[in-house]
Tab-separated table of C-alpha atoms in Angstrom:
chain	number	residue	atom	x	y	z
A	1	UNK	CA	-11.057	-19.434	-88.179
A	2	UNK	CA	-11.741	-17.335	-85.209
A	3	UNK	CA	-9.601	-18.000	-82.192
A	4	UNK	CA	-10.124	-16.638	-78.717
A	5	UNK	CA	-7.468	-15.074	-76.004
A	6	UNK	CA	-7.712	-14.678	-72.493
A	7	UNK	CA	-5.804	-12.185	-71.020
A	8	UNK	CA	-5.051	-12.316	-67.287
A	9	UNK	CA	-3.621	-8.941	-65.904
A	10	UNK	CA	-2.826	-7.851	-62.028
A	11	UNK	CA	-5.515	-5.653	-59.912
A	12	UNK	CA	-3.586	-2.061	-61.805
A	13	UNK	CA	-5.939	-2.702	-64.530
A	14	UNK	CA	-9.136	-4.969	-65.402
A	15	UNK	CA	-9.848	-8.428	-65.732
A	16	UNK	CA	-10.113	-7.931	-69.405
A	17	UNK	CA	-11.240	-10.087	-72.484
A	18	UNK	CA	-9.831	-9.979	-75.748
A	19	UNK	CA	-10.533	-11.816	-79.153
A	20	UNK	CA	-8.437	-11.833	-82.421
A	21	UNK	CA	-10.420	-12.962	-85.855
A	22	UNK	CA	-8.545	-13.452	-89.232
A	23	UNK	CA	-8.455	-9.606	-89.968
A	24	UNK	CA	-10.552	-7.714	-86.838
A	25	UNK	CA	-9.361	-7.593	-83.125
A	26	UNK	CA	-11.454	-6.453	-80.115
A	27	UNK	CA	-9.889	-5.433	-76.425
A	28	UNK	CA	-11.026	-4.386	-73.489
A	29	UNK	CA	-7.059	-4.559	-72.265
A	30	UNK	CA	-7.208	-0.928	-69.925
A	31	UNK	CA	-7.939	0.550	-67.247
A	32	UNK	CA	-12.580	0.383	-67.330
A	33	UNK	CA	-12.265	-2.020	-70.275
A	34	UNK	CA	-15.282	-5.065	-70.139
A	35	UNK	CA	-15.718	-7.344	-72.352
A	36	UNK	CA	-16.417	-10.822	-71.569
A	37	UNK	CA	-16.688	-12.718	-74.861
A	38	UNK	CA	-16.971	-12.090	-78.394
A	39	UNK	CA	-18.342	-14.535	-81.836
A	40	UNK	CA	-18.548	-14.251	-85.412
A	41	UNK	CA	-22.171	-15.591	-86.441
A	42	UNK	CA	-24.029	-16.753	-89.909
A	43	UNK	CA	-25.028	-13.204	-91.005
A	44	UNK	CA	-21.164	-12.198	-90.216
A	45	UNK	CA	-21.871	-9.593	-87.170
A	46	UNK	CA	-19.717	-9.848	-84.332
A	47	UNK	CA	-21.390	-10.504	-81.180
A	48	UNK	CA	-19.908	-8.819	-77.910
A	49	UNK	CA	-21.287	-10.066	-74.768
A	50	UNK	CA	-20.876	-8.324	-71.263
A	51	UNK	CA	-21.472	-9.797	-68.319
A	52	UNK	CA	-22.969	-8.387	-64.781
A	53	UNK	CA	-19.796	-8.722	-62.313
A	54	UNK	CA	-22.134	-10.821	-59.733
A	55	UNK	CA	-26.118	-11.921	-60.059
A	56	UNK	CA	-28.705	-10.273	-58.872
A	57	UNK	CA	-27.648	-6.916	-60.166
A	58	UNK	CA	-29.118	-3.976	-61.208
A	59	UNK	CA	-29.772	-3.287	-65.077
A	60	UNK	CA	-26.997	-1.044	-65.872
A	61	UNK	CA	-24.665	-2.698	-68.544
A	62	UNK	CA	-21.367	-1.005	-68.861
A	63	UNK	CA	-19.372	-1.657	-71.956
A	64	UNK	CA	-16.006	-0.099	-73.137
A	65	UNK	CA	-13.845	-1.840	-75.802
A	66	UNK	CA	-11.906	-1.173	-78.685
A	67	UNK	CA	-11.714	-2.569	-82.223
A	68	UNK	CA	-9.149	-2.574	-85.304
A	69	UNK	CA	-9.287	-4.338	-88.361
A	70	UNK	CA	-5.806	-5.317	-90.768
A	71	UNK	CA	-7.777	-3.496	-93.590
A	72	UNK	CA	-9.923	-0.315	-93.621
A	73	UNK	CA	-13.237	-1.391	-93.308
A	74	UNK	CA	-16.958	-1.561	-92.215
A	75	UNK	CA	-18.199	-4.430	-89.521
A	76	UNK	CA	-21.498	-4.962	-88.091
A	77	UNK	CA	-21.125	-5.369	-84.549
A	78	UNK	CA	-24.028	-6.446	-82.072
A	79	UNK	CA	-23.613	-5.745	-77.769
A	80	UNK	CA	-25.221	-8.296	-75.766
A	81	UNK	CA	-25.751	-7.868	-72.363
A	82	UNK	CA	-27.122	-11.045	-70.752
A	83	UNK	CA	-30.622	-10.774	-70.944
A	84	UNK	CA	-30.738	-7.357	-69.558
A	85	UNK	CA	-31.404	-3.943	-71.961
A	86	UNK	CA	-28.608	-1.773	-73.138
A	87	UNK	CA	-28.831	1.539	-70.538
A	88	UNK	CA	-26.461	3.774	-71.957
A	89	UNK	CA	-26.420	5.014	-75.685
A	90	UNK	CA	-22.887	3.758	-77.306
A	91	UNK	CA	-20.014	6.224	-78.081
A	92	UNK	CA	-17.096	6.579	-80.117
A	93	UNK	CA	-13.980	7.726	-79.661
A	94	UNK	CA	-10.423	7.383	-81.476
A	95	UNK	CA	-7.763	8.625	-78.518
A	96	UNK	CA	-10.231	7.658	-75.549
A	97	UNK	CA	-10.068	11.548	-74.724
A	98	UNK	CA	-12.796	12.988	-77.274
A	99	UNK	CA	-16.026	11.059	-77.377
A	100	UNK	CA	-18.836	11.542	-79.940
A	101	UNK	CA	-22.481	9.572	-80.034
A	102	UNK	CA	-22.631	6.817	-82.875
A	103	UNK	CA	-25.847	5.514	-84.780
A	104	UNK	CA	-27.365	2.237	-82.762
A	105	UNK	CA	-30.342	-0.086	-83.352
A	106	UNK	CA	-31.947	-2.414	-81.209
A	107	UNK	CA	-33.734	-5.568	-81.131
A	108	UNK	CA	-34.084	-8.985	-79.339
A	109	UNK	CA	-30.648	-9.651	-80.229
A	110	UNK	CA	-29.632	-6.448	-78.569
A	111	UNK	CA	-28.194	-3.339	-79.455
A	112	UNK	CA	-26.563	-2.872	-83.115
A	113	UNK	CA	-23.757	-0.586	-84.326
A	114	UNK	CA	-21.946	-0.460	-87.531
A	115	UNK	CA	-18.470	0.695	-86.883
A	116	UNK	CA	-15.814	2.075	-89.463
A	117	UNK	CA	-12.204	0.401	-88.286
A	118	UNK	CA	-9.077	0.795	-89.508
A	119	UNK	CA	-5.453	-0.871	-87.818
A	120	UNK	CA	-5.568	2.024	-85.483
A	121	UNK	CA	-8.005	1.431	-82.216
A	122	UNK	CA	-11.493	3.107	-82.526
A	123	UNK	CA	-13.003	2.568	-78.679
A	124	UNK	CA	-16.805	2.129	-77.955
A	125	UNK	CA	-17.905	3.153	-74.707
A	126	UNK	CA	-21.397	3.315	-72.897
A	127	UNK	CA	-20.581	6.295	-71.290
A	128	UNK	CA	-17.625	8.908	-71.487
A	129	UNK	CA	-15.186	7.119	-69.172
A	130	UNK	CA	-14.080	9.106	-66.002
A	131	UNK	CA	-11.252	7.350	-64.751
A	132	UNK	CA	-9.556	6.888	-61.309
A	133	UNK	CA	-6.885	9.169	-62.544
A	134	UNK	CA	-9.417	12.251	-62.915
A	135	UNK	CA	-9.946	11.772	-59.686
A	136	UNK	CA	-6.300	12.145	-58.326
A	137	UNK	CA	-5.865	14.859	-60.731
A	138	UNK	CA	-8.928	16.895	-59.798
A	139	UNK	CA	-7.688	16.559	-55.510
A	140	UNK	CA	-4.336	17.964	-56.146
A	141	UNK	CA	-5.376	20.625	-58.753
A	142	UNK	CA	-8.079	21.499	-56.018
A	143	UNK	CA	-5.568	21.228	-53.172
A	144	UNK	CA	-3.246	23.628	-54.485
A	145	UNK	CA	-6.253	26.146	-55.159
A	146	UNK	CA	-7.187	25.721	-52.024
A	147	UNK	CA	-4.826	24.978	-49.476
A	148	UNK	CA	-6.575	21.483	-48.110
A	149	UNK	CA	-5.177	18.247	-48.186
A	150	UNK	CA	-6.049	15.501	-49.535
A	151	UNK	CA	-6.276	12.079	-47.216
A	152	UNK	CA	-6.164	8.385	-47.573
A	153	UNK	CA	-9.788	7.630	-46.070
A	154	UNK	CA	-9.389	3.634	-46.540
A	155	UNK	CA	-8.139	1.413	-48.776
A	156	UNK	CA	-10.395	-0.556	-51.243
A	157	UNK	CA	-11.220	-4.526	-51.228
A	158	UNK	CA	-7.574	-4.527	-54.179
A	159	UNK	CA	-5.822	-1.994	-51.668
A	160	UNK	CA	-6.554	1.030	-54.374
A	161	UNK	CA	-6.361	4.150	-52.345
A	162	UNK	CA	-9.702	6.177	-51.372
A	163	UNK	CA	-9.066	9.678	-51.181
A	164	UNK	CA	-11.327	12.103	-49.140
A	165	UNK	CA	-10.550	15.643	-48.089
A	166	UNK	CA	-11.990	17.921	-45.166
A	167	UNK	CA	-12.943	21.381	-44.864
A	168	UNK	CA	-13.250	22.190	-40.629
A	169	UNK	CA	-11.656	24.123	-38.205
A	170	UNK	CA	-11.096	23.247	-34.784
A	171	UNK	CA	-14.526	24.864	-32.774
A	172	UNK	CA	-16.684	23.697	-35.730
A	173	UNK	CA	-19.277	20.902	-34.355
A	174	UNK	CA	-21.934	20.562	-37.831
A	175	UNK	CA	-20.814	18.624	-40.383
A	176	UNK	CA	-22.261	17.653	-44.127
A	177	UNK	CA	-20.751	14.230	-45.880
A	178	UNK	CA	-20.406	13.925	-49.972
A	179	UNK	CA	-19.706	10.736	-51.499
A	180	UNK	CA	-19.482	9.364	-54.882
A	181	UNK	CA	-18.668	7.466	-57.397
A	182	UNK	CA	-20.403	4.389	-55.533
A	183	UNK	CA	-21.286	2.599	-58.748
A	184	UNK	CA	-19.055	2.783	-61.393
A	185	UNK	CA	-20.914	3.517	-64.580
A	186	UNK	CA	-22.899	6.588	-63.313
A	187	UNK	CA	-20.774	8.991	-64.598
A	188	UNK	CA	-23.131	12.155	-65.611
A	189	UNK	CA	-23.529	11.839	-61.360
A	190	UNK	CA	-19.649	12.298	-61.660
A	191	UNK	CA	-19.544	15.481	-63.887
A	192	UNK	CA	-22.422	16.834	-61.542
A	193	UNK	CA	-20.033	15.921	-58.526
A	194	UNK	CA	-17.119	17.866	-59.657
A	195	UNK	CA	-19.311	20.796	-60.661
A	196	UNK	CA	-21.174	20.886	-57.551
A	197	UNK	CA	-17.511	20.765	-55.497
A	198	UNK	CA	-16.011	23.712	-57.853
A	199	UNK	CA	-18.715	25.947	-56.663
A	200	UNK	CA	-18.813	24.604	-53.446
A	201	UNK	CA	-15.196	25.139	-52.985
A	202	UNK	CA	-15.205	28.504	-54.632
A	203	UNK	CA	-18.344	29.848	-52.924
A	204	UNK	CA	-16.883	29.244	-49.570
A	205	UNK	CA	-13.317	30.307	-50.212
A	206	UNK	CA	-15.237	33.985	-51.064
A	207	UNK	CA	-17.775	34.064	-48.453
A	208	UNK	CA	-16.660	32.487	-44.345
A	209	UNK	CA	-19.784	32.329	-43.050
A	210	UNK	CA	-20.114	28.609	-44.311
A	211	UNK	CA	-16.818	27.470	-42.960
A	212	UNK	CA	-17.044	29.582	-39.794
A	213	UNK	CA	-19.734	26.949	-38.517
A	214	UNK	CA	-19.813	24.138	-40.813
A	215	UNK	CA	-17.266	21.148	-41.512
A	216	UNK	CA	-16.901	19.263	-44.217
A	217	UNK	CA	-15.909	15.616	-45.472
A	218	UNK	CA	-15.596	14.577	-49.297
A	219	UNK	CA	-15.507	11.241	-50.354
A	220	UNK	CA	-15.180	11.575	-54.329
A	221	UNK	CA	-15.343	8.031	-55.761
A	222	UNK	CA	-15.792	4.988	-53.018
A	223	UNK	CA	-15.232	2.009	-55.401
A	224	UNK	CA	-11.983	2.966	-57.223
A	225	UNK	CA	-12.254	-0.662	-57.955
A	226	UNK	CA	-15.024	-0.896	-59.240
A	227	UNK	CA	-14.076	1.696	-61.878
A	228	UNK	CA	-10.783	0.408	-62.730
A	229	UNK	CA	-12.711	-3.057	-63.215
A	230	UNK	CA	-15.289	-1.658	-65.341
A	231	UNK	CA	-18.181	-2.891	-63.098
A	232	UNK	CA	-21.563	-2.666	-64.068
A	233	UNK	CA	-22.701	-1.913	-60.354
A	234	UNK	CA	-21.071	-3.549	-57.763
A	235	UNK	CA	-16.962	-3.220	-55.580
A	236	UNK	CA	-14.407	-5.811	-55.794
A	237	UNK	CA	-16.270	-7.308	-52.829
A	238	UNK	CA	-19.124	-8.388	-54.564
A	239	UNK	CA	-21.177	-5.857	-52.942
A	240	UNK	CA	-23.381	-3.092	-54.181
A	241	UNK	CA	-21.723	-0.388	-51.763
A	242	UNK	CA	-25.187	1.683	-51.958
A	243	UNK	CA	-26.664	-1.234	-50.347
A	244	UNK	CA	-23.776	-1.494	-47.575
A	245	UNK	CA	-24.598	1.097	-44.701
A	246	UNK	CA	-26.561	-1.142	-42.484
A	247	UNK	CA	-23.915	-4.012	-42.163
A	248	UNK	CA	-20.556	-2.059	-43.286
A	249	UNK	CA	-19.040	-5.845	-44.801
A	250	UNK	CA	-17.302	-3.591	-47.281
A	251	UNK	CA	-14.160	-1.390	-46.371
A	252	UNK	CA	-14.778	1.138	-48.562
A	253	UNK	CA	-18.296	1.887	-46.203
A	254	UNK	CA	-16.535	0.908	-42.962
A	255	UNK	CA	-13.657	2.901	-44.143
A	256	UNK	CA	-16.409	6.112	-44.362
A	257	UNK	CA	-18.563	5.021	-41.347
A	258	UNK	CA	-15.602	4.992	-39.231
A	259	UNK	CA	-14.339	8.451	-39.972
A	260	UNK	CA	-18.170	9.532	-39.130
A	261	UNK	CA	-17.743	7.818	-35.699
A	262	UNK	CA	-15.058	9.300	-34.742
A	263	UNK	CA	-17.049	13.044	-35.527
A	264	UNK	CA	-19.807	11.782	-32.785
A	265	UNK	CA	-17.498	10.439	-30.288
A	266	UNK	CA	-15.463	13.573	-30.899
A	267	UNK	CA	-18.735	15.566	-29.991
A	268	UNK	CA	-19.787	16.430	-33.897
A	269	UNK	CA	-22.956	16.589	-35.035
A	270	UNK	CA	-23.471	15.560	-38.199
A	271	UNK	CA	-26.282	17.487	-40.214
A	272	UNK	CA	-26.733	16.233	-43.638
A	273	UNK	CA	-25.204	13.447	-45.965
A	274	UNK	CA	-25.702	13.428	-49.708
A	275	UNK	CA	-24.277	11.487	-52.319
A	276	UNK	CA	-24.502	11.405	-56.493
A	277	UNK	CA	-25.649	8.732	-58.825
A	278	UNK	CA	-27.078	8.348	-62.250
A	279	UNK	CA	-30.084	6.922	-63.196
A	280	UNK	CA	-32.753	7.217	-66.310
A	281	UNK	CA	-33.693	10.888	-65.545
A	282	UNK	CA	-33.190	13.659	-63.125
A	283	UNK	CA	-34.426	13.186	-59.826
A	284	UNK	CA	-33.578	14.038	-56.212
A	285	UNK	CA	-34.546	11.278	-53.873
A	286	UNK	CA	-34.836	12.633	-50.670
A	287	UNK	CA	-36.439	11.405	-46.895
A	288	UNK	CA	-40.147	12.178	-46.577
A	289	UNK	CA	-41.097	15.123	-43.959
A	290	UNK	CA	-43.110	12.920	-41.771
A	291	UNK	CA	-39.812	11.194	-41.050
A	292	UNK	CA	-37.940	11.895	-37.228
A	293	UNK	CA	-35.565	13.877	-38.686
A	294	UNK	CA	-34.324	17.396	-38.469
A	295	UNK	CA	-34.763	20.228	-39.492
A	296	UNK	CA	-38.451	18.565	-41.124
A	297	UNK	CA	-38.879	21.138	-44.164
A	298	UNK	CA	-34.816	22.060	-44.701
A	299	UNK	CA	-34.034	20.070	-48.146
A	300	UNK	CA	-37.736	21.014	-49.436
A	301	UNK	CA	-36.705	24.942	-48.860
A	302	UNK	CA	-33.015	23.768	-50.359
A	303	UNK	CA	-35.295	22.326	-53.747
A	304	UNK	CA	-37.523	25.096	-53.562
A	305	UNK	CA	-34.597	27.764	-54.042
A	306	UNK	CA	-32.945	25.514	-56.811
A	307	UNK	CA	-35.819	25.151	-58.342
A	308	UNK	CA	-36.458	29.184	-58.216
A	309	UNK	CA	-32.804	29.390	-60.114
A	310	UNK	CA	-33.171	27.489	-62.320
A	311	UNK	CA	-36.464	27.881	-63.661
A	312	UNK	CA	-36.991	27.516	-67.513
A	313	UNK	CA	-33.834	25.061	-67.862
A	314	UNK	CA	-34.595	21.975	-65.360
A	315	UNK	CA	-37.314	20.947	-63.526
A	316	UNK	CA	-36.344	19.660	-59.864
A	317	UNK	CA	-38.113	16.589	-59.310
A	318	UNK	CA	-37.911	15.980	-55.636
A	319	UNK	CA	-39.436	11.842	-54.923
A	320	UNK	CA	-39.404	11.651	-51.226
A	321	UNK	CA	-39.167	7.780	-49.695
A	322	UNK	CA	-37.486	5.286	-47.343
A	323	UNK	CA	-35.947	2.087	-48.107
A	324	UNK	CA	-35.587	0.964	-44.310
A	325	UNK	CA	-33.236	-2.313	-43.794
A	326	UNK	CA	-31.793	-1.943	-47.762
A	327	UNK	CA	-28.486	-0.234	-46.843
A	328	UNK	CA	-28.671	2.792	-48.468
A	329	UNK	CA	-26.639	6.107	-47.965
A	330	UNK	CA	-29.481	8.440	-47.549
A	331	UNK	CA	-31.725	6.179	-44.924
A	332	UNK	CA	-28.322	5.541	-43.228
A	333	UNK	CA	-28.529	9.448	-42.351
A	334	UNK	CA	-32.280	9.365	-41.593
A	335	UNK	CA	-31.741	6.325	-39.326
A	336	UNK	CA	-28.458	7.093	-37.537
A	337	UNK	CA	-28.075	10.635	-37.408
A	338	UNK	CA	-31.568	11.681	-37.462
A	339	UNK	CA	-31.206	14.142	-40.480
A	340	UNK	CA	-31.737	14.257	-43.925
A	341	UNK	CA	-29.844	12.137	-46.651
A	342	UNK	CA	-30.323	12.875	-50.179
A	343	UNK	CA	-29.271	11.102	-53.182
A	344	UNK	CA	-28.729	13.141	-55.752
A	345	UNK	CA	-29.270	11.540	-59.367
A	346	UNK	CA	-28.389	12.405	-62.656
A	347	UNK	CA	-30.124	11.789	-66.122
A	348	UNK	CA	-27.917	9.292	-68.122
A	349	UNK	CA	-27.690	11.020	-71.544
A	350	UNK	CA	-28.487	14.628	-69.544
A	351	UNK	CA	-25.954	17.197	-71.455
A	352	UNK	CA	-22.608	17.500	-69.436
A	353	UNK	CA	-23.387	21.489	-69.793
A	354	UNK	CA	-26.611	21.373	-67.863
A	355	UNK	CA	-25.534	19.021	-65.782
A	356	UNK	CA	-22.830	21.533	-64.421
A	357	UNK	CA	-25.192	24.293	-64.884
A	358	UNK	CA	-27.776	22.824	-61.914
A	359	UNK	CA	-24.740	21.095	-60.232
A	360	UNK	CA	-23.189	25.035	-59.681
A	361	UNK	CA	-26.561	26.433	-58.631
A	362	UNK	CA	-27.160	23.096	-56.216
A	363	UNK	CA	-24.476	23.863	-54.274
A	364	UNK	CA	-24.782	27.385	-53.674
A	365	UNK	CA	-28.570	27.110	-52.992
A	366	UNK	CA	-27.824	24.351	-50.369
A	367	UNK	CA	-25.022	26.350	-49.075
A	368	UNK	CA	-27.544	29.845	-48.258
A	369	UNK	CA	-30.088	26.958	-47.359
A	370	UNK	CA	-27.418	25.246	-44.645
A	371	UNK	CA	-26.530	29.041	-43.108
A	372	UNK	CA	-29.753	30.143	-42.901
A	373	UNK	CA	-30.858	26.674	-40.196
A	374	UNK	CA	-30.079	27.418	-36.926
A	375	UNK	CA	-27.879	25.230	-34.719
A	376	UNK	CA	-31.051	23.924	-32.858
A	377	UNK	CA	-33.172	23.103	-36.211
A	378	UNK	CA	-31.274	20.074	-36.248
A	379	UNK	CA	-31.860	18.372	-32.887
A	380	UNK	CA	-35.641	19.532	-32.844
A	381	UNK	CA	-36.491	15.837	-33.853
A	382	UNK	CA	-33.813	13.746	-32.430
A	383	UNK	CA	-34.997	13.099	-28.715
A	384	UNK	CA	-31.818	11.144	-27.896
A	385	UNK	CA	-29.661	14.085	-29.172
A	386	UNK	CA	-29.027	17.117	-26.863
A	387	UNK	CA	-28.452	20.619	-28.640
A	388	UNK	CA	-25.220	21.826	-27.531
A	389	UNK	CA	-25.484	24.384	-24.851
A	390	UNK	CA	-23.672	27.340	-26.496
């Protein structure tokens, strides 16, 4: 007899599904957990299904669940994911700290696994979870190496904090925005993230040119709900957030887009915007030269020099293109500001190691790249922009 339990639980942790059967158990009862229903059929697999947070979305099924049987054991379990194909290759993990990959199949039913449970949890994940907690552990352990502090930015569509941080002094007009974590499953875009700020913070705590001229804003991970939710793609609000900076209906955009206001009415000049992603393979998607921005060949040199370091380990793949009127981060740059946005993506099953390999060399390229542009490069385009007189 199978019989089914809902579980209701408060915004601290997901909207989570769990079901019992006469001798196996599956949860999704923490903090990233989805799973939205579960069956026992004729051939006696167990059927998960997982379904997108809101429709239309974009094909990126997240999963994360555990299982635990009465009796040591081997089940057949089959992941489901509403029509759309399974993006992320399942792993395994018995403390939800160490992860390894696990055998999968797939077919029209969708994407096969046969698990070995016990009565103690073994968790299935589509990706190594990074968690909201990281996040909050990574500021303050940063903070105290580096004497900045941390900020509440805005507050998401649950009231979950979003923590940014600033690098600026005082006579410092150029600024360059990071954000990330704006959909929730993309996580090899997270472990490039961190990387990329370690060197970034590192590389400018040894050498002050950077910070004598440039600010700084970090935005780590804009949809802290969307994580704790575990959200295929989209906030709390129903809202793709990388699809929110034209109309800002979201706080956790307005919440950004009104920090960035008050660097222009303040006199700042903002230079550069970038945020991280996943997607199926590496790629940097960046605005076309024959765009009004400024400085025109700036991210190409910034490519060119990452490329140079690290040739014979990854090729940069640099797709330049607009997306005018869709709401995304980069054309928001190219649109507003007049400067270059890039959105910097991530292979899904690219190896954590290389990942913070190019991350390392990313930042310090774009750093050299970013000192060596004079002040003026970046008003050469933008008509309605002065260049300041000093």
């Amino acid at each position: 007899m199978i019989r089914f339990l809902l579980i209701l639980v408060a915004f601290v942790a997901p909207a989570a599904y769990g079901c019992e059967f006469e001798s196996v158990n599956f949860s999704a009862k923490f903090e990233a957990g989805s799973l939205d229903s579960c069956e026992l059929n004729k051939n006696g697999e167990y059927v998960l299904t997982f379904l997108p947070e809101d429709k239309p979305i974009n094909p990126s099924p997240w999963y994360y669940f555990s299982v635990k049987s009465t009796t040591a054991k081997k089940i057949d379990v089959v992941l489901t994911f509403d029509g759309f194909a399974p993006r992320y290759l399942p792993k395994v993990s018995n403390d939800q700290m160490s992860w390894q990959p696990i055998a999968f199949d797939t077919n029209d039913k969708g994407m096969s696994l046969s698990l070995n449970v016990s009565n103690k949890p073994l968790y299935v994940a589509a990706q190594r979870p990074i968690l909201n907690l990281v996040y909050n552990n990574w500021l303050d352990k940063a903070a105290q190496t580096y004497a900045y502090e941390p900020f509440v930015i805005g507050k998401s569509t649950a009231g979950r904090t979003i923590s940014a941080f600033t690098l600026q002094k005082p006579d410092n007009k150029e600024w360059v925005i990071f954000v990330g974590r704006q959909h929730p499953p993309e996580v090899t875009g997270a472990v490039a993230m961190f990387a990329f700020l370690d060197e970034f913070l590192a590389y400018t705590a040894s050498k002050s040119e950077f910070l004598s001229r440039f600010n700084v804003l970090v935005v780590p991970n804009l949809n802290p709900d969307g994580v704790a939710e575990g959200h295929w793609r989209h906030s709390l609000g129903h809202k793709d957030l990388n699809r929110d900076w034209n109309v800002f209906s979201q706080p956790e955009t307005r919440a950004v887009k009104q920090y960035l206001d008050g660097i222009t009415d303040g006199g700042g000049k903002i230079v550069m915007g970038m945020d991280f992603h996943s997607t199926h393979n590496n790629v940097f998607y960046t605005i076309p030269q024959d765009e009004k921005i400024a400085p025109t060949e700036m991210v190409v040199t910034w490519l060119s020099s990452l490329q140079e370091q690290t040739a014979g380990v990854f090729k940069v793949n640099d797709k330049p293109g607009t997306s005018p009127g869709r709401g995304v981060f980069k054309q928001f740059f190219a649109d507003v500001y007049k400067v270059h946005g890039v959105t910097y993506e991530v292979g899904d099953n690219e190896p954590n190691e290389k990942t913070r390999y190019v991350a390392k060399h990313a930042a310090k390229t774009l750093i050299q790249t970013l000192n060596a542009t004079p002040p003026e490069a970046f008003y050469i385009q933008n008509k309605q922009a002065k260049a300041p007189s000093n």
